[in-house]
C-alpha positions as protocol buffer text, in pm:
chain_id: "A"
residue {
  index: 1
  type: MET
  ca { x: -1 y: 5 z: -6 }
}
residue {
  index: 2
  type: LYS
  ca { x: 276 y: 237 z: 91 }
}
residue {
  index: 3
  type: ARG
  ca { x: 450 y: 186 z: -247 }
}
residue {
  index: 4
  type: HIS
  ca { x: 118 y: 294 z: -442 }
}
residue {
  index: 5
  type: ALA
  ca { x: 89 y: 594 z: -218 }
}
residue {
  index: 6
  type: ARG
  ca { x: 457 y: 705 z: -306 }
}
residue {
  index: 7
  type: ILE
  ca { x: 377 y: 629 z: -701 }
}
residue {
  index: 8
  type: ALA
  ca { x: 58 y: 845 z: -690 }
}
residue {
  index: 9
  type: ALA
  ca { x: 218 y: 1128 z: -476 }
}
residue {
  index: 10
  type: PRO
  ca { x: 308 y: 1431 z: -676 }
}
residue {
  index: 11
  type: TYR
  ca { x: 646 y: 1477 z: -486 }
}
residue {
  index: 12
  type: THR
  ca { x: 840 y: 1309 z: -213 }
}
residue {
  index: 13
  type: LYS
  ca { x: 1033 y: 1486 z: 60 }
}
residue {
  index: 14
  type: SER
  ca { x: 1423 y: 1433 z: 27 }
}
residue {
  index: 15
  type: LEU
  ca { x: 1733 y: 1634 z: 82 }
}
residue {
  index: 16
  type: ASN
  ca { x: 1887 y: 1830 z: -208 }
}
residue {
  index: 17
  type: GLU
  ca { x: 2221 y: 1682 z: -290 }
}
residue {
  index: 18
  type: ASN
  ca { x: 2371 y: 2035 z: -410 }
}
residue {
  index: 19
  type: LEU
  ca { x: 2694 y: 2031 z: -244 }
}
residue {
  index: 20
  type: ARG
  ca { x: 2860 y: 2289 z: -470 }
}
residue {
  index: 21
  type: PRO
  ca { x: 2849 y: 2551 z: -224 }
}
residue {
  index: 22
  type: LEU
  ca { x: 3016 y: 2352 z: 22 }
}
residue {
  index: 23
  type: VAL
  ca { x: 3297 y: 2267 z: -242 }
}
residue {
  index: 24
  type: ARG
  ca { x: 3321 y: 2629 z: -330 }
}
residue {
  index: 25
  type: PHE
  ca { x: 3366 y: 2728 z: 55 }
}
residue {
  index: 26
  type: LEU
  ca { x: 3624 y: 2473 z: 88 }
}
residue {
  index: 27
  type: ARG
  ca { x: 3814 y: 2571 z: -202 }
}
residue {
  index: 28
  type: SER
  ca { x: 3813 y: 2944 z: -98 }
}
residue {
  index: 29
  type: ARG
  ca { x: 3977 y: 2840 z: 243 }
}
residue {
  index: 30
  type: ARG
  ca { x: 4287 y: 2668 z: 88 }
}
residue {
  index: 31
  type: GLY
  ca { x: 4593 y: 2737 z: 281 }
}
residue {
  index: 32
  type: GLN
  ca { x: 4398 y: 2810 z: 610 }
}
residue {
  index: 33
  type: LYS
  ca { x: 4437 y: 2567 z: 935 }
}
residue {
  index: 34
  type: TRP
  ca { x: 4169 y: 2299 z: 907 }
}
residue {
  index: 35
  type: ASP
  ca { x: 4054 y: 2341 z: 1270 }
}
residue {
  index: 36
  type: ASP
  ca { x: 3952 y: 2731 z: 1190 }
}
residue {
  index: 37
  type: VAL
  ca { x: 3792 y: 2597 z: 860 }
}
residue {
  index: 38
  type: PHE
  ca { x: 3588 y: 2334 z: 1045 }
}
residue {
  index: 39
  type: SER
  ca { x: 3497 y: 2580 z: 1322 }
}
residue {
  index: 40
  type: GLU
  ca { x: 3341 y: 2814 z: 1057 }
}
residue {
  index: 41
  type: ILE
  ca { x: 3142 y: 2528 z: 905 }
}
residue {
  index: 42
  type: CYS
  ca { x: 3026 y: 2429 z: 1234 }
}
residue {
  index: 43
  type: ALA
  ca { x: 2939 y: 2769 z: 1334 }
}
residue {
  index: 44
  type: GLY
  ca { x: 2730 y: 2826 z: 1027 }
}
residue {
  index: 45
  type: LEU
  ca { x: 2586 y: 2491 z: 988 }
}
residue {
  index: 46
  type: ASP
  ca { x: 2420 y: 2411 z: 1334 }
}
residue {
  index: 47
  type: THR
  ca { x: 2281 y: 2093 z: 1439 }
}
residue {
  index: 48
  type: GLY
  ca { x: 1951 y: 2225 z: 1487 }
}
residue {
  index: 49
  type: SER
  ca { x: 1880 y: 2188 z: 1115 }
}
residue {
  index: 50
  type: THR
  ca { x: 1812 y: 1872 z: 930 }
}
residue {
  index: 51
  type: VAL
  ca { x: 1936 y: 2016 z: 612 }
}
residue {
  index: 52
  type: LYS
  ca { x: 2233 y: 2196 z: 767 }
}
residue {
  index: 53
  type: MET
  ca { x: 2328 y: 1875 z: 957 }
}
residue {
  index: 54
  type: HIS
  ca { x: 2307 y: 1678 z: 625 }
}
residue {
  index: 55
  type: VAL
  ca { x: 2548 y: 1918 z: 474 }
}
residue {
  index: 56
  type: ARG
  ca { x: 2801 y: 1866 z: 768 }
}
residue {
  index: 57
  type: LEU
  ca { x: 2776 y: 1511 z: 724 }
}
residue {
  index: 58
  type: HIS
  ca { x: 2914 y: 1541 z: 355 }
}
residue {
  index: 59
  type: VAL
  ca { x: 3235 y: 1749 z: 475 }
}
residue {
  index: 60
  type: ASP
  ca { x: 3397 y: 1401 z: 497 }
}
residue {
  index: 61
  type: ASP
  ca { x: 3308 y: 1307 z: 139 }
}
residue {
  index: 62
  type: PHE
  ca { x: 3530 y: 1590 z: 20 }
}
residue {
  index: 63
  type: VAL
  ca { x: 3810 y: 1632 z: 299 }
}
residue {
  index: 64
  type: PHE
  ca { x: 4044 y: 1401 z: 407 }
}
residue {
  index: 65
  type: SER
  ca { x: 4089 y: 1545 z: 746 }
}
residue {
  index: 66
  type: ARG
  ca { x: 4227 y: 1240 z: 954 }
}
residue {
  index: 67
  type: ILE
  ca { x: 4541 y: 1153 z: 761 }
}
residue {
  index: 68
  type: ALA
  ca { x: 4780 y: 945 z: 979 }
}
residue {
  index: 69
  type: VAL
  ca { x: 5146 y: 886 z: 934 }
}
residue {
  index: 70
  type: GLY
  ca { x: 5233 y: 505 z: 938 }
}
residue {
  index: 71
  type: ARG
  ca { x: 5526 y: 355 z: 1114 }
}
residue {
  index: 72
  type: ASP
  ca { x: 5715 y: 331 z: 772 }
}
residue {
  index: 73
  type: GLY
  ca { x: 5624 y: 725 z: 712 }
}
residue {
  index: 74
  type: GLU
  ca { x: 5337 y: 633 z: 483 }
}
residue {
  index: 75
  type: TRP
  ca { x: 5031 y: 847 z: 481 }
}
residue {
  index: 76
  type: MET
  ca { x: 4708 y: 676 z: 572 }
}
residue {
  index: 77
  type: TRP
  ca { x: 4357 y: 727 z: 582 }
}
residue {
  index: 78
  type: GLN
  ca { x: 4112 y: 527 z: 735 }
}
residue {
  index: 79
  type: GLY
  ca { x: 4345 y: 228 z: 784 }
}
residue {
  index: 80
  type: ARG
  ca { x: 4466 y: 234 z: 418 }
}
residue {
  index: 81
  type: VAL
  ca { x: 4775 y: 361 z: 242 }
}
residue {
  index: 82
  type: ILE
  ca { x: 4660 y: 670 z: 32 }
}
residue {
  index: 83
  type: ARG
  ca { x: 4752 y: 611 z: -344 }
}
residue {
  index: 84
  type: PHE
  ca { x: 4664 y: 945 z: -562 }
}
residue {
  index: 85
  type: HIS
  ca { x: 4427 y: 893 z: -842 }
}
residue {
  index: 86
  type: PRO
  ca { x: 4364 y: 1142 z: -1126 }
}
residue {
  index: 87
  type: ALA
  ca { x: 3996 y: 1121 z: -1064 }
}
residue {
  index: 88
  type: MET
  ca { x: 4058 y: 1305 z: -720 }
}
residue {
  index: 89
  type: ARG
  ca { x: 3875 y: 1628 z: -831 }
}
residue {
  index: 90
  type: ASP
  ca { x: 3700 y: 1843 z: -579 }
}
residue {
  index: 91
  type: CYS
  ca { x: 3856 y: 1700 z: -288 }
}
residue {
  index: 92
  type: PHE
  ca { x: 4106 y: 1823 z: -21 }
}
residue {
  index: 93
  type: PHE
  ca { x: 4326 y: 1719 z: 233 }
}
residue {
  index: 94
  type: VAL
  ca { x: 4464 y: 1832 z: 556 }
}
residue {
  index: 95
  type: ASP
  ca { x: 4830 y: 1819 z: 568 }
}
residue {
  index: 96
  type: PRO
  ca { x: 4963 y: 1615 z: 868 }
}
residue {
  index: 97
  type: ALA
  ca { x: 5266 y: 1805 z: 864 }
}
residue {
  index: 98
  type: ASP
  ca { x: 5121 y: 2159 z: 915 }
}
residue {
  index: 99
  type: GLY
  ca { x: 4731 y: 2106 z: 954 }
}
residue {
  index: 100
  type: LEU
  ca { x: 4638 y: 2313 z: 643 }
}
residue {
  index: 101
  type: LEU
  ca { x: 4356 y: 2247 z: 413 }
}
residue {
  index: 102
  type: LYS
  ca { x: 4496 y: 2175 z: 64 }
}
residue {
  index: 103
  type: ASP
  ca { x: 4375 y: 2085 z: -279 }
}
residue {
  index: 104
  type: CYS
  ca { x: 4416 y: 1707 z: -368 }
}
residue {
  index: 105
  type: ARG
  ca { x: 4607 y: 1817 z: -679 }
}
residue {
  index: 106
  type: GLU
  ca { x: 4890 y: 1913 z: -434 }
}
residue {
  index: 107
  type: LEU
  ca { x: 4859 y: 1544 z: -275 }
}
residue {
  index: 108
  type: GLN
  ca { x: 5045 y: 1399 z: -569 }
}
residue {
  index: 109
  type: HIS
  ca { x: 5348 y: 1586 z: -489 }
}
residue {
  index: 110
  type: ARG
  ca { x: 5307 y: 1583 z: -107 }
}
residue {
  index: 111
  type: LEU
  ca { x: 5291 y: 1215 z: -48 }
}
residue {
  index: 112
  type: PRO
  ca { x: 5608 y: 1031 z: 60 }
}
residue {
  index: 113
  type: PRO
  ca { x: 5790 y: 809 z: -181 }
}
residue {
  index: 114
  type: ILE
  ca { x: 5664 y: 504 z: -20 }
}
residue {
  index: 115
  type: ASN
  ca { x: 5298 y: 603 z: -98 }
}
residue {
  index: 116
  type: ARG
  ca { x: 5381 y: 625 z: -467 }
}
residue {
  index: 117
  type: THR
  ca { x: 5517 y: 242 z: -493 }
}
residue {
  index: 118
  type: PRO
  ca { x: 5268 y: 5 z: -666 }
}
residue {
  index: 119
  type: VAL
  ca { x: 5061 y: -226 z: -470 }
}
residue {
  index: 120
  type: ARG
  ca { x: 5218 y: -574 z: -502 }
}
residue {
  index: 121
  type: LYS
  ca { x: 4981 y: -861 z: -555 }
}
residue {
  index: 122
  type: GLY
  ca { x: 4854 y: -1067 z: -254 }
}
residue {
  index: 123
  type: GLY
  ca { x: 4798 y: -723 z: -53 }
}
residue {
  index: 124
  type: LYS
  ca { x: 5132 y: -693 z: 80 }
}
């Protein structure tokens, strides 16, 4: 019955996925401390609004904010070694050396040599 009600409804409620303003904002803050940028995002997108909270949840889709340095000096994100891929457009990273927000195009040049070695078969 619910399926038929959805089909007959003139529209359904959903959240707008236009996140271009978020990307433009992040791009305008390149070179600034990530803590300051994230504080500004939190101040503008409070948790009292569902739509604003939804946009805040997408910050991690565009920013590699918790890059860790492994024991061999490799950069890791979510437990995996970061490998640059040319399709990484509209993304940003927080440089673990200085805490600044940077464009992913710089990531290719900032990654240590160990991150540039090809992955061997067998996952090692």
